[in-house]
Amino acid sequence: MRFIVLFVVVNFFWLTATSQVLDSMSYYNNTKKPVISDQQITEYAPTIQADGKTLIFEANQANSSTFKLFSSNLDGSGWTKPVSLDKINSSGDSLDLIGGPSISFDGNILYFFRSVGMQGNMEIFYSIREKDGWGEPINIGSPINTDGYEGFPSISADGSTLYFVRMNLAGPVSKELKRYKRFALQSIVPKKMRVAIGVSLKN
């Protein structure tokens, strides 16, 4: 009798587990193939607008030999096919790397960095949203940009602080995280940040 009861219980759990596995397989089989991620190319450094409906990232799409910026919008059927931010991507040399996007909280300003010249220098730019898309890139200028490497900007929600990476040319070559408060209005020297894993950054 105990054997029969045990057999029934084991079969019940086996059928339940099998059903769950089949359901999960059916779910993934019926899920539309994502249009953003593609194993043939590389996409990374995404930034998403506060309303969750616009995703901007860098990728080596469209037969590009280097990275450029692309955008995808969320509609009723999912994420749309990524499109190139042409005014930004077509500025400068076609081989310039353009990446590290960061969109402002209101969705009207896009910060990013791009290669400048042939010496491996990177500088931070921004673009203002227009009626027909993003406008021409504008160099954010000094004191944020130098003759070296500044990249991967990240703007705070209130728009008052810009975080970015700067290459340290004094001593061992390394990259440091900086923050710059009221960068658009005041001439304040960017401050070096001490960063530890699992520790949030505070002003």
PDB file of C-alpha atoms in Angstrom:
ATOM      1  CA  MET A   1       0.000   0.000   0.000  1.00  0.00           C
ATOM      2  CA  ARG A   2       2.783   2.409   0.919  1.00  0.00           C
ATOM      3  CA  PHE A   3       4.505   1.590  -2.362  1.00  0.00           C
ATOM      4  CA  ILE A   4       1.372   2.477  -4.333  1.00  0.00           C
ATOM      5  CA  VAL A   5       0.966   5.783  -2.480  1.00  0.00           C
ATOM      6  CA  LEU A   6       4.636   6.645  -3.020  1.00  0.00           C
ATOM      7  CA  PHE A   7       4.355   5.748  -6.703  1.00  0.00           C
ATOM      8  CA  VAL A   8       1.323   8.013  -7.151  1.00  0.00           C
ATOM      9  CA  VAL A   9       3.026  10.929  -5.352  1.00  0.00           C
ATOM     10  CA  VAL A  10       6.238  10.603  -7.383  1.00  0.00           C
ATOM     11  CA  ASN A  11       4.306  10.459 -10.642  1.00  0.00           C
ATOM     12  CA  PHE A  12       2.257  13.492  -9.641  1.00  0.00           C
ATOM     13  CA  PHE A  13       5.368  15.613  -9.064  1.00  0.00           C
ATOM     14  CA  TRP A  14       6.983  14.282 -12.243  1.00  0.00           C
ATOM     15  CA  LEU A  15       3.939  15.189 -14.349  1.00  0.00           C
ATOM     16  CA  THR A  16       3.759  18.631 -12.716  1.00  0.00           C
ATOM     17  CA  ALA A  17       7.432  19.343 -13.378  1.00  0.00           C
ATOM     18  CA  THR A  18       7.147  18.062 -16.953  1.00  0.00           C
ATOM     19  CA  SER A  19       4.130  20.276 -17.564  1.00  0.00           C
ATOM     20  CA  GLN A  20       5.995  23.328 -16.275  1.00  0.00           C
ATOM     21  CA  VAL A  21       8.965  22.591 -18.526  1.00  0.00           C
ATOM     22  CA  LEU A  22       6.724  22.165 -21.580  1.00  0.00           C
ATOM     23  CA  ASP A  23       4.906  25.404 -20.751  1.00  0.00           C
ATOM     24  CA  SER A  24       8.197  27.285 -20.500  1.00  0.00           C
ATOM     25  CA  MET A  25       9.384  25.814 -23.819  1.00  0.00           C
ATOM     26  CA  SER A  26       6.116  26.820 -25.454  1.00  0.00           C
ATOM     27  CA  TYR A  27       6.497  30.347 -24.072  1.00  0.00           C
ATOM     28  CA  TYR A  28       9.980  30.812 -25.505  1.00  0.00           C
ATOM     29  CA  ASN A  29       9.030  29.174 -28.809  1.00  0.00           C
ATOM     30  CA  ASN A  30       6.144  31.605 -29.187  1.00  0.00           C
ATOM     31  CA  THR A  31       8.167  34.641 -28.144  1.00  0.00           C
ATOM     32  CA  LYS A  32       9.121  36.949 -30.983  1.00  0.00           C
ATOM     33  CA  LYS A  33      12.789  37.045 -31.857  1.00  0.00           C
ATOM     34  CA  PRO A  34      14.302  40.181 -30.323  1.00  0.00           C
ATOM     35  CA  VAL A  35      15.298  42.809 -32.859  1.00  0.00           C
ATOM     36  CA  ILE A  36      17.772  44.663 -30.646  1.00  0.00           C
ATOM     37  CA  SER A  37      20.253  41.941 -29.766  1.00  0.00           C
ATOM     38  CA  ASP A  38      22.018  40.167 -32.608  1.00  0.00           C
ATOM     39  CA  GLN A  39      24.763  37.577 -32.187  1.00  0.00           C
ATOM     40  CA  GLN A  40      26.421  38.784 -35.388  1.00  0.00           C
ATOM     41  CA  ILE A  41      27.163  42.226 -33.947  1.00  0.00           C
ATOM     42  CA  THR A  42      28.013  43.791 -30.606  1.00  0.00           C
ATOM     43  CA  GLU A  43      25.633  46.094 -28.722  1.00  0.00           C
ATOM     44  CA  TYR A  44      26.409  47.621 -25.349  1.00  0.00           C
ATOM     45  CA  ALA A  45      26.416  50.757 -23.142  1.00  0.00           C
ATOM     46  CA  PRO A  46      22.614  51.191 -23.287  1.00  0.00           C
ATOM     47  CA  THR A  47      20.757  54.186 -21.894  1.00  0.00           C
ATOM     48  CA  ILE A  48      16.984  54.261 -21.493  1.00  0.00           C
ATOM     49  CA  GLN A  49      14.668  57.251 -21.298  1.00  0.00           C
ATOM     50  CA  ALA A  50      12.820  57.837 -18.021  1.00  0.00           C
ATOM     51  CA  ASP A  51       9.484  56.762 -19.512  1.00  0.00           C
ATOM     52  CA  GLY A  52      11.046  53.436 -20.543  1.00  0.00           C
ATOM     53  CA  LYS A  53      10.067  53.826 -24.198  1.00  0.00           C
ATOM     54  CA  THR A  54      13.325  54.850 -25.869  1.00  0.00           C
ATOM     55  CA  LEU A  55      16.547  52.825 -25.757  1.00  0.00           C
ATOM     56  CA  ILE A  56      19.807  54.192 -27.182  1.00  0.00           C
ATOM     57  CA  PHE A  57      22.990  52.135 -27.383  1.00  0.00           C
ATOM     58  CA  GLU A  58      26.223  51.780 -29.315  1.00  0.00           C
ATOM     59  CA  ALA A  59      26.763  48.997 -31.827  1.00  0.00           C
ATOM     60  CA  ASN A  60      28.773  48.065 -34.890  1.00  0.00           C
ATOM     61  CA  GLN A  61      25.666  47.698 -37.038  1.00  0.00           C
ATOM     62  CA  ALA A  62      24.895  48.753 -40.605  1.00  0.00           C
ATOM     63  CA  ASN A  63      28.183  47.383 -41.965  1.00  0.00           C
ATOM     64  CA  SER A  64      30.049  49.881 -39.826  1.00  0.00           C
ATOM     65  CA  SER A  65      33.694  49.126 -39.097  1.00  0.00           C
ATOM     66  CA  THR A  66      33.413  50.911 -35.768  1.00  0.00           C
ATOM     67  CA  PHE A  67      30.782  51.703 -33.159  1.00  0.00           C
ATOM     68  CA  LYS A  68      27.967  54.203 -33.713  1.00  0.00           C
ATOM     69  CA  LEU A  69      24.724  55.104 -31.896  1.00  0.00           C
ATOM     70  CA  PHE A  70      21.366  53.438 -32.536  1.00  0.00           C
ATOM     71  CA  SER A  71      17.881  53.919 -31.120  1.00  0.00           C
ATOM     72  CA  SER A  72      14.896  51.631 -30.580  1.00  0.00           C
ATOM     73  CA  ASN A  73      11.401  52.555 -29.375  1.00  0.00           C
ATOM     74  CA  LEU A  74       8.957  50.468 -27.371  1.00  0.00           C
ATOM     75  CA  ASP A  75       5.505  50.179 -28.927  1.00  0.00           C
ATOM     76  CA  GLY A  76       2.545  47.838 -28.573  1.00  0.00           C
ATOM     77  CA  SER A  77       4.337  44.951 -30.265  1.00  0.00           C
ATOM     78  CA  GLY A  78       7.697  45.321 -28.503  1.00  0.00           C
ATOM     79  CA  TRP A  79      10.972  47.021 -29.370  1.00  0.00           C
ATOM     80  CA  THR A  80      11.246  48.417 -32.881  1.00  0.00           C
ATOM     81  CA  LYS A  81      14.140  47.693 -35.208  1.00  0.00           C
ATOM     82  CA  PRO A  82      17.107  49.892 -34.205  1.00  0.00           C
ATOM     83  CA  VAL A  83      17.769  52.900 -36.404  1.00  0.00           C
ATOM     84  CA  SER A  84      20.948  54.911 -36.789  1.00  0.00           C
ATOM     85  CA  LEU A  85      21.163  58.382 -35.234  1.00  0.00           C
ATOM     86  CA  ASP A  86      22.273  59.807 -38.555  1.00  0.00           C
ATOM     87  CA  LYS A  87      23.069  63.409 -37.635  1.00  0.00           C
ATOM     88  CA  ILE A  88      25.328  62.174 -34.858  1.00  0.00           C
ATOM     89  CA  ASN A  89      26.833  59.203 -36.674  1.00  0.00           C
ATOM     90  CA  SER A  90      27.521  61.065 -39.917  1.00  0.00           C
ATOM     91  CA  SER A  91      29.398  63.922 -38.278  1.00  0.00           C
ATOM     92  CA  GLY A  92      33.184  63.813 -38.397  1.00  0.00           C
ATOM     93  CA  ASP A  93      35.104  60.933 -39.921  1.00  0.00           C
ATOM     94  CA  SER A  94      33.246  57.736 -40.809  1.00  0.00           C
ATOM     95  CA  LEU A  95      35.790  55.748 -38.776  1.00  0.00           C
ATOM     96  CA  ASP A  96      35.215  57.763 -35.590  1.00  0.00           C
ATOM     97  CA  LEU A  97      34.042  55.707 -32.628  1.00  0.00           C
ATOM     98  CA  ILE A  98      30.829  57.105 -31.139  1.00  0.00           C
ATOM     99  CA  GLY A  99      29.492  55.531 -27.961  1.00  0.00           C
ATOM    100  CA  GLY A 100      28.708  55.668 -24.255  1.00  0.00           C
ATOM    101  CA  PRO A 101      25.313  57.390 -24.600  1.00  0.00           C
ATOM    102  CA  SER A 102      23.450  58.878 -21.630  1.00  0.00           C
ATOM    103  CA  ILE A 103      20.031  60.455 -22.098  1.00  0.00           C
ATOM    104  CA  SER A 104      18.755  63.209 -19.818  1.00  0.00           C
ATOM    105  CA  PHE A 105      15.774  62.608 -17.540  1.00  0.00           C
ATOM    106  CA  ASP A 106      13.467  64.690 -19.740  1.00  0.00           C
ATOM    107  CA  GLY A 107      14.733  62.931 -22.862  1.00  0.00           C
ATOM    108  CA  ASN A 108      15.806  66.122 -24.616  1.00  0.00           C
ATOM    109  CA  ILE A 109      19.613  65.942 -24.344  1.00  0.00           C
ATOM    110  CA  LEU A 110      21.831  63.019 -25.304  1.00  0.00           C
ATOM    111  CA  TYR A 111      25.415  62.879 -24.003  1.00  0.00           C
ATOM    112  CA  PHE A 112      28.035  60.604 -25.554  1.00  0.00           C
ATOM    113  CA  PHE A 113      31.725  60.470 -26.437  1.00  0.00           C
ATOM    114  CA  ARG A 114      33.553  60.147 -29.713  1.00  0.00           C
ATOM    115  CA  SER A 115      37.073  59.771 -31.021  1.00  0.00           C
ATOM    116  CA  VAL A 116      38.791  62.974 -32.102  1.00  0.00           C
ATOM    117  CA  GLY A 117      41.806  62.975 -34.410  1.00  0.00           C
ATOM    118  CA  MET A 118      44.186  60.070 -34.938  1.00  0.00           C
ATOM    119  CA  GLN A 119      45.850  60.003 -31.507  1.00  0.00           C
ATOM    120  CA  GLY A 120      43.221  57.932 -29.714  1.00  0.00           C
ATOM    121  CA  ASN A 121      41.765  60.980 -27.962  1.00  0.00           C
ATOM    122  CA  MET A 122      38.138  60.854 -26.870  1.00  0.00           C
ATOM    123  CA  GLU A 123      35.918  63.823 -26.069  1.00  0.00           C
ATOM    124  CA  ILE A 124      32.414  64.211 -24.687  1.00  0.00           C
ATOM    125  CA  PHE A 125      29.685  65.685 -26.878  1.00  0.00           C
ATOM    126  CA  TYR A 126      25.970  66.271 -26.526  1.00  0.00           C
ATOM    127  CA  SER A 127      23.024  66.534 -28.901  1.00  0.00           C
ATOM    128  CA  ILE A 128      19.677  68.277 -28.427  1.00  0.00           C
ATOM    129  CA  ARG A 129      16.457  66.589 -29.518  1.00  0.00           C
ATOM    130  CA  GLU A 130      14.746  68.316 -32.433  1.00  0.00           C
ATOM    131  CA  LYS A 131      11.412  67.749 -34.167  1.00  0.00           C
ATOM    132  CA  ASP A 132      12.989  65.409 -36.701  1.00  0.00           C
ATOM    133  CA  GLY A 133      15.377  63.635 -34.333  1.00  0.00           C
ATOM    134  CA  TRP A 134      18.682  64.414 -32.655  1.00  0.00           C
ATOM    135  CA  GLY A 135      20.587  67.523 -33.697  1.00  0.00           C
ATOM    136  CA  GLU A 136      24.208  67.980 -34.694  1.00  0.00           C
ATOM    137  CA  PRO A 137      26.779  66.989 -32.025  1.00  0.00           C
ATOM    138  CA  ILE A 138      28.124  69.806 -29.838  1.00  0.00           C
ATOM    139  CA  ASN A 139      31.489  69.503 -28.100  1.00  0.00           C
ATOM    140  CA  ILE A 140      30.950  69.988 -24.373  1.00  0.00           C
ATOM    141  CA  GLY A 141      34.303  71.779 -24.184  1.00  0.00           C
ATOM    142  CA  SER A 142      36.650  72.650 -21.326  1.00  0.00           C
ATOM    143  CA  PRO A 143      37.142  71.985 -18.456  1.00  0.00           C
ATOM    144  CA  ILE A 144      35.546  68.572 -19.021  1.00  0.00           C
ATOM    145  CA  ASN A 145      37.328  67.788 -22.272  1.00  0.00           C
ATOM    146  CA  THR A 146      41.118  67.870 -22.371  1.00  0.00           C
ATOM    147  CA  ASP A 147      43.756  66.746 -24.851  1.00  0.00           C
ATOM    148  CA  GLY A 148      43.429  63.207 -23.494  1.00  0.00           C
ATOM    149  CA  TYR A 149      40.652  60.684 -22.978  1.00  0.00           C
ATOM    150  CA  GLU A 150      37.204  61.579 -21.635  1.00  0.00           C
ATOM    151  CA  GLY A 151      34.419  59.092 -22.174  1.00  0.00           C
ATOM    152  CA  PHE A 152      31.276  57.299 -20.987  1.00  0.00           C
ATOM    153  CA  PRO A 153      29.355  60.302 -19.633  1.00  0.00           C
ATOM    154  CA  SER A 154      26.388  59.771 -17.321  1.00  0.00           C
ATOM    155  CA  ILE A 155      24.070  62.636 -16.428  1.00  0.00           C
ATOM    156  CA  SER A 156      22.225  62.787 -13.095  1.00  0.00           C
ATOM    157  CA  ALA A 157      18.417  62.884 -13.045  1.00  0.00           C
ATOM    158  CA  ASP A 158      18.322  66.574 -12.099  1.00  0.00           C
ATOM    159  CA  GLY A 159      20.845  67.436 -14.807  1.00  0.00           C
ATOM    160  CA  SER A 160      23.241  69.078 -12.366  1.00  0.00           C
ATOM    161  CA  THR A 161      26.038  66.497 -12.268  1.00  0.00           C
ATOM    162  CA  LEU A 162      27.906  64.733 -15.036  1.00  0.00           C
ATOM    163  CA  TYR A 163      29.913  61.591 -14.280  1.00  0.00           C
ATOM    164  CA  PHE A 164      32.540  60.490 -16.783  1.00  0.00           C
ATOM    165  CA  VAL A 165      35.797  58.611 -17.234  1.00  0.00           C
ATOM    166  CA  ARG A 166      39.127  60.393 -17.706  1.00  0.00           C
ATOM    167  CA  MET A 167      42.453  58.791 -18.459  1.00  0.00           C
ATOM    168  CA  ASN A 168      45.088  59.532 -15.859  1.00  0.00           C
ATOM    169  CA  LEU A 169      48.265  60.547 -17.675  1.00  0.00           C
ATOM    170  CA  ALA A 170      50.183  61.382 -14.498  1.00  0.00           C
ATOM    171  CA  GLY A 171      51.991  58.257 -13.320  1.00  0.00           C
ATOM    172  CA  PRO A 172      50.709  54.808 -14.307  1.00  0.00           C
ATOM    173  CA  VAL A 173      48.204  55.094 -17.128  1.00  0.00           C
ATOM    174  CA  SER A 174      44.730  54.358 -15.799  1.00  0.00           C
ATOM    175  CA  LYS A 175      41.180  55.573 -16.134  1.00  0.00           C
ATOM    176  CA  GLU A 176      39.476  57.450 -13.313  1.00  0.00           C
ATOM    177  CA  LEU A 177      35.836  58.227 -12.634  1.00  0.00           C
ATOM    178  CA  LYS A 178      35.128  61.947 -12.345  1.00  0.00           C
ATOM    179  CA  ARG A 179      32.127  64.032 -11.459  1.00  0.00           C
ATOM    180  CA  TYR A 180      31.434  67.574 -12.546  1.00  0.00           C
ATOM    181  CA  LYS A 181      28.724  69.671 -10.905  1.00  0.00           C
ATOM    182  CA  ARG A 182      26.872  72.335 -12.866  1.00  0.00           C
ATOM    183  CA  PHE A 183      29.193  71.646 -15.769  1.00  0.00           C
ATOM    184  CA  ALA A 184      27.210  73.787 -18.180  1.00  0.00           C
ATOM    185  CA  LEU A 185      27.134  76.869 -15.981  1.00  0.00           C
ATOM    186  CA  GLN A 186      30.218  77.042 -13.808  1.00  0.00           C
ATOM    187  CA  SER A 187      33.946  76.509 -14.282  1.00  0.00           C
ATOM    188  CA  ILE A 188      34.524  73.923 -11.583  1.00  0.00           C
ATOM    189  CA  VAL A 189      37.438  71.517 -11.904  1.00  0.00           C
ATOM    190  CA  PRO A 190      36.173  67.926 -12.196  1.00  0.00           C
ATOM    191  CA  LYS A 191      36.700  65.946  -9.003  1.00  0.00           C
ATOM    192  CA  LYS A 192      38.227  62.488  -8.834  1.00  0.00           C
ATOM    193  CA  MET A 193      35.877  59.846  -7.422  1.00  0.00           C
ATOM    194  CA  ARG A 194      36.848  57.001  -5.128  1.00  0.00           C
ATOM    195  CA  VAL A 195      34.855  54.021  -6.277  1.00  0.00           C
ATOM    196  CA  ALA A 196      34.448  50.651  -4.586  1.00  0.00           C
ATOM    197  CA  ILE A 197      32.356  47.703  -5.706  1.00  0.00           C
ATOM    198  CA  GLY A 198      28.950  47.776  -4.050  1.00  0.00           C
ATOM    199  CA  VAL A 199      29.318  51.343  -2.797  1.00  0.00           C
ATOM    200  CA  SER A 200      27.048  54.020  -4.224  1.00  0.00           C
ATOM    201  CA  LEU A 201      28.444  57.364  -5.340  1.00  0.00           C
ATOM    202  CA  LYS A 202      27.427  60.405  -3.338  1.00  0.00           C
ATOM    203  CA  ASN A 203      28.224  64.081  -3.721  1.00  0.00           C
TER     204      ASN A 203
END
